[in-house]
mmCIF file of C-alpha atoms in Angstrom:
data_model
loop_
_atom_site.group_PDB
_atom_site.id
_atom_site.type_symbol
_atom_site.label_atom_id
_atom_site.label_comp_id
_atom_site.label_asym_id
_atom_site.label_seq_id
_atom_site.Cartn_x
_atom_site.Cartn_y
_atom_site.Cartn_z
ATOM 1 C CA MET A 1029 2.897 33.199 -24.791
ATOM 2 C CA ASN A 1030 4.474 29.404 -26.407
ATOM 3 C CA ARG A 1031 2.293 26.343 -25.110
ATOM 4 C CA ASN A 1032 4.268 24.022 -26.684
ATOM 5 C CA TYR A 1033 3.178 20.676 -24.590
ATOM 6 C CA LEU A 1034 -0.047 19.144 -24.447
ATOM 7 C CA VAL A 1035 -1.219 17.741 -20.918
ATOM 8 C CA ALA A 1036 -3.215 14.386 -20.966
ATOM 9 C CA SER A 1037 -4.823 13.117 -18.489
ATOM 10 C CA PHE A 1038 -7.247 9.724 -18.451
ATOM 11 C CA TYR A 1039 -8.633 6.894 -16.259
ATOM 12 C CA LYS A 1040 -11.151 3.595 -16.885
ATOM 13 C CA PHE A 1041 -11.964 1.383 -14.614
ATOM 14 C CA VAL A 1042 -12.036 -2.030 -16.565
ATOM 15 C CA PRO A 1043 -10.726 -5.460 -15.857
ATOM 16 C CA LEU A 1044 -7.751 -5.801 -17.401
ATOM 17 C CA HIS A 1045 -6.348 -9.121 -16.169
ATOM 18 C CA ASP A 1046 -3.039 -9.277 -18.206
ATOM 19 C CA PHE A 1047 -2.282 -5.542 -17.623
ATOM 20 C CA LYS A 1048 1.275 -6.711 -16.601
ATOM 21 C CA SER A 1049 2.380 -7.909 -19.742
ATOM 22 C CA LEU A 1050 1.440 -3.979 -20.836
ATOM 23 C CA ARG A 1051 3.971 -2.543 -18.470
ATOM 24 C CA ASP A 1052 6.762 -2.901 -21.452
ATOM 25 C CA PRO A 1053 5.259 -2.862 -24.584
ATOM 26 C CA LEU A 1054 3.754 0.489 -22.977
ATOM 27 C CA ARG A 1055 6.598 1.947 -21.914
ATOM 28 C CA SER A 1056 8.163 1.885 -25.162
ATOM 29 C CA ALA A 1057 5.631 3.644 -26.993
ATOM 30 C CA CYS A 1058 5.873 6.811 -24.329
ATOM 31 C CA ARG A 1059 9.993 6.618 -24.937
ATOM 32 C CA GLN A 1060 9.859 6.480 -28.424
ATOM 33 C CA ASN A 1061 7.615 9.615 -28.152
ATOM 34 C CA GLN A 1062 9.367 11.123 -25.565
ATOM 35 C CA LEU A 1063 6.502 11.629 -23.211
ATOM 36 C CA LYS A 1064 7.455 12.480 -20.140
ATOM 37 C CA GLY A 1065 4.617 11.539 -16.835
ATOM 38 C CA SER A 1066 3.101 8.755 -14.924
ATOM 39 C CA ILE A 1067 0.793 5.689 -15.848
ATOM 40 C CA LEU A 1068 -0.423 3.238 -13.329
ATOM 41 C CA LEU A 1069 -1.672 -0.485 -14.448
ATOM 42 C CA ALA A 1070 -3.668 -2.799 -12.015
ATOM 43 C CA GLU A 1071 -6.181 -5.555 -12.636
ATOM 44 C CA GLU A 1072 -8.964 -2.757 -12.706
ATOM 45 C CA GLY A 1073 -7.917 -0.198 -14.814
ATOM 46 C CA ILE A 1074 -5.445 1.931 -15.801
ATOM 47 C CA ASN A 1075 -4.647 5.927 -14.907
ATOM 48 C CA GLY A 1076 -2.142 8.486 -16.276
ATOM 49 C CA MET A 1077 -1.303 11.756 -17.538
ATOM 50 C CA ILE A 1078 1.334 12.088 -20.126
ATOM 51 C CA ALA A 1079 3.007 15.245 -21.594
ATOM 52 C CA GLY A 1080 4.869 16.099 -24.502
ATOM 53 C CA GLN A 1081 4.833 17.624 -28.014
ATOM 54 C CA PRO A 1082 1.125 17.347 -29.171
ATOM 55 C CA ASP A 1083 1.114 14.207 -31.851
ATOM 56 C CA TYR A 1084 3.347 12.467 -30.093
ATOM 57 C CA VAL A 1085 0.963 12.573 -26.915
ATOM 58 C CA LYS A 1086 -2.086 11.636 -29.393
ATOM 59 C CA SER A 1087 -0.133 9.186 -30.614
ATOM 60 C CA VAL A 1088 0.742 7.467 -27.604
ATOM 61 C CA LEU A 1089 -3.344 7.745 -26.832
ATOM 62 C CA ASP A 1090 -4.337 5.789 -30.025
ATOM 63 C CA PHE A 1091 -1.763 3.270 -28.592
ATOM 64 C CA LEU A 1092 -3.993 3.163 -25.769
ATOM 65 C CA ARG A 1093 -7.061 3.007 -27.500
ATOM 66 C CA SER A 1094 -5.535 -0.132 -29.306
ATOM 67 C CA ILE A 1095 -5.673 -2.280 -26.037
ATOM 68 C CA GLN A 1096 -8.669 -4.846 -25.759
ATOM 69 C CA GLY A 1097 -11.133 -2.144 -23.232
ATOM 70 C CA LEU A 1098 -9.713 0.505 -23.436
ATOM 71 C CA SER A 1099 -11.095 1.988 -26.881
ATOM 72 C CA ASP A 1100 -13.328 4.426 -25.254
ATOM 73 C CA LEU A 1101 -10.991 5.894 -23.240
ATOM 74 C CA THR A 1102 -11.250 9.444 -23.085
ATOM 75 C CA HIS A 1103 -8.550 12.227 -21.971
ATOM 76 C CA CYS A 1104 -8.940 15.683 -20.700
ATOM 77 C CA GLN A 1105 -5.887 18.162 -22.261
ATOM 78 C CA SER A 1106 -4.240 20.999 -21.438
ATOM 79 C CA GLN A 1107 -1.190 23.139 -22.864
ATOM 80 C CA THR A 1108 1.465 24.441 -21.259
ATOM 81 C CA ASP A 1109 5.152 25.795 -22.014
ATOM 82 C CA GLU A 1110 6.763 23.969 -19.343
ATOM 83 C CA MET A 1111 7.647 20.531 -19.556
ATOM 84 C CA PRO A 1112 5.512 19.723 -16.039
ATOM 85 C CA PHE A 1113 6.792 16.417 -15.618
ATOM 86 C CA LYS A 1114 10.225 14.358 -14.807
ATOM 87 C CA ARG A 1115 10.509 11.407 -16.006
ATOM 88 C CA MET A 1116 8.057 8.448 -17.607
ATOM 89 C CA LYS A 1117 6.890 5.868 -15.431
ATOM 90 C CA VAL A 1118 5.018 3.138 -15.777
ATOM 91 C CA ARG A 1119 4.145 0.939 -12.759
ATOM 92 C CA LEU A 1120 2.064 -1.633 -11.843
ATOM 93 C CA LYS A 1121 0.124 -1.094 -8.653
ATOM 94 C CA GLU A 1122 -2.400 -3.605 -6.940
ATOM 95 C CA GLU A 1123 -5.111 -0.232 -7.255
ATOM 96 C CA ILE A 1124 -4.969 2.298 -9.966
ATOM 97 C CA VAL A 1125 -5.935 4.892 -6.962
ATOM 98 C CA PRO A 1126 -6.349 3.156 -3.579
ATOM 99 C CA LEU A 1127 -9.038 2.846 -1.370
ATOM 100 C CA ARG A 1128 -7.485 -0.391 0.666
ATOM 101 C CA THR A 1129 -10.806 -2.109 2.086
ATOM 102 C CA GLY A 1130 -11.045 -5.182 -0.285
ATOM 103 C CA ARG A 1131 -12.694 -5.160 -3.453
ATOM 104 C CA VAL A 1132 -14.653 -2.140 -5.365
ATOM 105 C CA ASN A 1133 -16.313 -3.087 -8.619
ATOM 106 C CA ALA A 1134 -16.076 0.554 -10.034
ATOM 107 C CA HIS A 1135 -16.315 -1.320 -13.714
ATOM 108 C CA LEU A 1136 -19.236 -2.616 -12.677
ATOM 109 C CA LYS A 1137 -21.778 0.035 -10.867
ATOM 110 C CA THR A 1138 -20.852 3.502 -9.991
ATOM 111 C CA GLY A 1139 -22.587 6.687 -9.487
ATOM 112 C CA LYS A 1140 -24.828 9.344 -11.776
ATOM 113 C CA PHE A 1141 -22.869 11.219 -14.061
ATOM 114 C CA ILE A 1142 -23.282 14.993 -14.063
ATOM 115 C CA GLU A 1143 -22.467 17.018 -16.602
ATOM 116 C CA PRO A 1144 -20.955 20.033 -15.619
ATOM 117 C CA GLU A 1145 -23.183 22.096 -17.565
ATOM 118 C CA ASP A 1146 -25.398 20.613 -14.658
ATOM 119 C CA TRP A 1147 -23.076 20.931 -11.539
ATOM 120 C CA ASN A 1148 -24.242 23.671 -10.936
ATOM 121 C CA ALA A 1149 -28.257 22.886 -10.163
ATOM 122 C CA ILE A 1150 -26.845 20.277 -7.253
ATOM 123 C CA LEU A 1151 -24.304 22.516 -5.627
ATOM 124 C CA ARG A 1152 -27.466 24.599 -4.944
ATOM 125 C CA ASN A 1153 -29.596 21.824 -4.003
ATOM 126 C CA PRO A 1154 -30.116 22.049 -0.041
ATOM 127 C CA GLU A 1155 -30.967 18.488 -0.420
ATOM 128 C CA ILE A 1156 -27.812 17.246 -1.263
ATOM 129 C CA LYS A 1157 -24.861 16.783 0.701
ATOM 130 C CA VAL A 1158 -21.580 17.707 -1.426
ATOM 131 C CA VAL A 1159 -18.189 15.924 -0.449
ATOM 132 C CA ASP A 1160 -14.984 16.847 -2.163
ATOM 133 C CA ALA A 1161 -13.701 13.907 -2.574
ATOM 134 C CA ARG A 1162 -10.230 15.311 -2.124
ATOM 135 C CA ASN A 1163 -7.199 15.111 0.077
ATOM 136 C CA ASP A 1164 -6.740 18.326 2.831
ATOM 137 C CA TYR A 1165 -4.258 20.030 1.306
ATOM 138 C CA GLU A 1166 -5.399 19.997 -2.041
ATOM 139 C CA ILE A 1167 -8.582 21.541 -0.875
ATOM 140 C CA GLY A 1168 -6.786 24.044 0.752
ATOM 141 C CA ILE A 1169 -6.107 26.075 -2.315
ATOM 142 C CA GLY A 1170 -9.469 26.059 -3.789
ATOM 143 C CA THR A 1171 -13.018 24.225 -4.038
ATOM 144 C CA PHE A 1172 -16.807 24.726 -4.210
ATOM 145 C CA ALA A 1173 -18.594 27.088 -1.921
ATOM 146 C CA GLY A 1174 -20.147 24.213 0.236
ATOM 147 C CA ALA A 1175 -18.874 21.560 -0.205
ATOM 148 C CA GLU A 1176 -17.728 19.270 3.037
ATOM 149 C CA ASN A 1177 -13.869 18.510 3.282
ATOM 150 C CA PRO A 1178 -13.593 15.154 4.311
ATOM 151 C CA ASN A 1179 -10.385 16.311 6.496
ATOM 152 C CA THR A 1180 -8.549 13.128 4.692
ATOM 153 C CA GLY A 1181 -4.600 13.232 4.155
ATOM 154 C CA HIS A 1182 -4.871 10.494 1.438
ATOM 155 C CA PHE A 1183 -7.829 8.823 -0.110
ATOM 156 C CA ASN A 1184 -7.222 5.248 1.971
ATOM 157 C CA GLN A 1185 -9.144 7.322 4.410
ATOM 158 C CA PHE A 1186 -12.170 7.993 2.754
ATOM 159 C CA PRO A 1187 -13.731 4.635 4.130
ATOM 160 C CA GLU A 1188 -13.014 6.098 7.443
ATOM 161 C CA TYR A 1189 -14.624 9.263 7.047
ATOM 162 C CA ALA A 1190 -17.963 8.053 5.641
ATOM 163 C CA ALA A 1191 -18.009 5.701 8.338
ATOM 164 C CA LYS A 1192 -18.477 8.107 10.912
ATOM 165 C CA ASN A 1193 -19.548 11.276 8.827
ATOM 166 C CA LEU A 1194 -22.080 9.848 5.737
ATOM 167 C CA GLN A 1195 -25.458 7.896 6.890
ATOM 168 C CA SER A 1196 -27.530 5.998 3.924
ATOM 169 C CA GLU A 1197 -30.715 6.429 5.781
ATOM 170 C CA VAL A 1198 -30.063 10.203 6.434
ATOM 171 C CA HIS A 1199 -27.844 11.065 3.897
ATOM 172 C CA LYS A 1200 -30.919 9.722 1.004
ATOM 173 C CA LYS A 1201 -28.387 11.848 -1.830
ATOM 174 C CA VAL A 1202 -24.601 12.130 -1.821
ATOM 175 C CA ALA A 1203 -22.834 14.050 -4.360
ATOM 176 C CA MET A 1204 -18.957 14.271 -4.840
ATOM 177 C CA PHE A 1205 -16.058 15.668 -7.122
ATOM 178 C CA CYS A 1206 -12.619 15.314 -6.697
ATOM 179 C CA THR A 1207 -9.497 16.386 -9.585
ATOM 180 C CA GLY A 1208 -10.052 14.362 -12.586
ATOM 181 C CA GLY A 1209 -13.387 11.994 -11.764
ATOM 182 C CA ILE A 1210 -11.349 9.190 -10.460
ATOM 183 C CA ARG A 1211 -11.223 9.433 -7.579
ATOM 184 C CA CYS A 1212 -15.096 10.247 -6.616
ATOM 185 C CA GLU A 1213 -16.232 7.581 -9.326
ATOM 186 C CA LYS A 1214 -14.577 4.932 -6.822
ATOM 187 C CA ALA A 1215 -15.858 6.529 -3.770
ATOM 188 C CA SER A 1216 -19.353 6.143 -5.534
ATOM 189 C CA ALA A 1217 -19.084 2.615 -6.299
ATOM 190 C CA TYR A 1218 -17.619 2.526 -2.649
ATOM 191 C CA LEU A 1219 -21.507 4.489 -0.964
ATOM 192 C CA LEU A 1220 -23.728 2.170 -3.579
ATOM 193 C CA GLN A 1221 -21.858 -1.240 -2.668
ATOM 194 C CA ASN A 1222 -22.565 -0.106 1.096
ATOM 195 C CA GLY A 1223 -26.337 0.414 1.373
ATOM 196 C CA PHE A 1224 -26.417 4.382 -0.557
ATOM 197 C CA GLU A 1225 -28.933 4.782 -3.325
ATOM 198 C CA GLU A 1226 -28.551 8.388 -4.758
ATOM 199 C CA VAL A 1227 -25.001 9.273 -5.376
ATOM 200 C CA PHE A 1228 -23.619 11.827 -8.040
ATOM 201 C CA GLN A 1229 -20.210 12.029 -9.290
ATOM 202 C CA LEU A 1230 -18.754 15.660 -11.416
ATOM 203 C CA LYS A 1231 -17.926 13.712 -14.987
ATOM 204 C CA GLY A 1232 -14.471 14.275 -15.808
ATOM 205 C CA GLY A 1233 -13.777 16.599 -12.188
ATOM 206 C CA ILE A 1234 -13.266 19.843 -11.905
ATOM 207 C CA LEU A 1235 -10.877 19.876 -14.346
ATOM 208 C CA ASN A 1236 -13.407 19.383 -17.063
ATOM 209 C CA TYR A 1237 -15.793 21.700 -15.240
ATOM 210 C CA LEU A 1238 -13.030 24.659 -15.710
ATOM 211 C CA GLN A 1239 -12.755 23.799 -19.383
ATOM 212 C CA LYS A 1240 -16.298 24.309 -19.865
ATOM 213 C CA ILE A 1241 -17.940 26.609 -17.566
ATOM 214 C CA PRO A 1242 -16.969 30.311 -18.358
ATOM 215 C CA SER A 1243 -15.874 32.189 -15.149
ATOM 216 C CA ALA A 1244 -18.951 34.150 -14.881
ATOM 217 C CA LYS A 1245 -21.373 31.189 -14.154
ATOM 218 C CA SER A 1246 -18.149 29.324 -12.651
ATOM 219 C CA LEU A 1247 -19.175 28.849 -8.949
ATOM 220 C CA TRP A 1248 -15.466 27.716 -8.205
ATOM 221 C CA GLN A 1249 -13.242 29.277 -6.164
ATOM 222 C CA GLY A 1250 -9.588 29.483 -5.831
ATOM 223 C CA GLU A 1251 -7.235 27.227 -7.960
ATOM 224 C CA CYS A 1252 -7.454 23.504 -8.277
ATOM 225 C CA PHE A 1253 -3.901 21.310 -7.636
ATOM 226 C CA VAL A 1254 -2.406 19.178 -9.895
ATOM 227 C CA PHE A 1255 0.069 16.581 -9.380
ATOM 228 C CA ASP A 1256 2.605 17.436 -11.966
ATOM 229 C CA GLY A 1257 5.388 20.346 -12.141
ATOM 230 C CA ARG A 1258 2.170 23.401 -12.535
ATOM 231 C CA VAL A 1259 1.229 22.610 -8.818
ATOM 232 C CA SER A 1260 -2.413 24.173 -9.560
ATOM 233 C CA VAL A 1261 -4.524 25.192 -12.688
ATOM 234 C CA GLY A 1262 -7.490 27.985 -13.148
ATOM 235 C CA GLN A 1263 -10.286 28.955 -15.914
ATOM 236 C CA ASN A 1264 -9.274 27.064 -18.756
ATOM 237 C CA LEU A 1265 -6.530 25.203 -16.906
ATOM 238 C CA ILE A 1266 -4.493 28.197 -17.316
ATOM 239 C CA THR A 1267 -0.916 27.331 -14.954
ATOM 240 C CA GLY A 1268 -1.951 28.439 -11.343
ATOM 241 C CA SER A 1269 -0.151 30.763 -9.403
ATOM 242 C CA TYR A 1270 1.850 28.504 -7.643
ATOM 243 C CA GLN A 1271 5.208 26.974 -7.838
ATOM 244 C CA SER A 1272 6.443 23.960 -5.873
ATOM 245 C CA CYS A 1273 9.569 24.475 -3.595
ATOM 246 C CA LYS A 1274 12.800 24.262 -6.081
ATOM 247 C CA SER A 1275 14.671 22.469 -3.452
ATOM 248 C CA CYS A 1276 12.366 19.278 -2.661
ATOM 249 C CA GLY A 1277 9.830 19.534 -5.671
#
């Protein structure tokens, strides 16, 4: 199979007070390198997925790391034989992942990162409540056995779920995971700001787990929904079996 396109996903919670001035040069860099995808910029940080020829993707990642505050930006990457995006968008937002519950300082304090190699122990620990921080339609095609489904349609419904189902005095240890890590990082910060003491999160999210943990040791069940033309990925981030509707996308 000819896997010509490199797909890179990244995010970082970091104060970007001049984020509005970054849009045009970033958009220009992506266009010059013939990339497609989506990048969100906000005062709280950056969140994006880009795809293109490997050297061009690396060029834009280098450009991003030249920006003050983003020198240590990490990314997750995979390859595919078809371009998974239709266009390139660089947008300014109030939040890079909307929680809409007032200021959540995810750059200051978040849950403890758990490496993929140590995540199975978290799942098997009966003292830890494990929550899938994604939306219901994502969970429907794959998740970790035993993880709680918050039954949300949008991430901004997480505070409502937490208020009804999580209690700091009862749930002493809470662990969360999501696709690439950004939602559970912000959700963990939210829980810590609301009295929870021990909160854990899967480092790099499901994508990092699927890339690093061999299938023989994996506790993942199903496929992982991704927000691009691939629809889903499986072990080693190989494009999954789901397909998008040709008429509505």
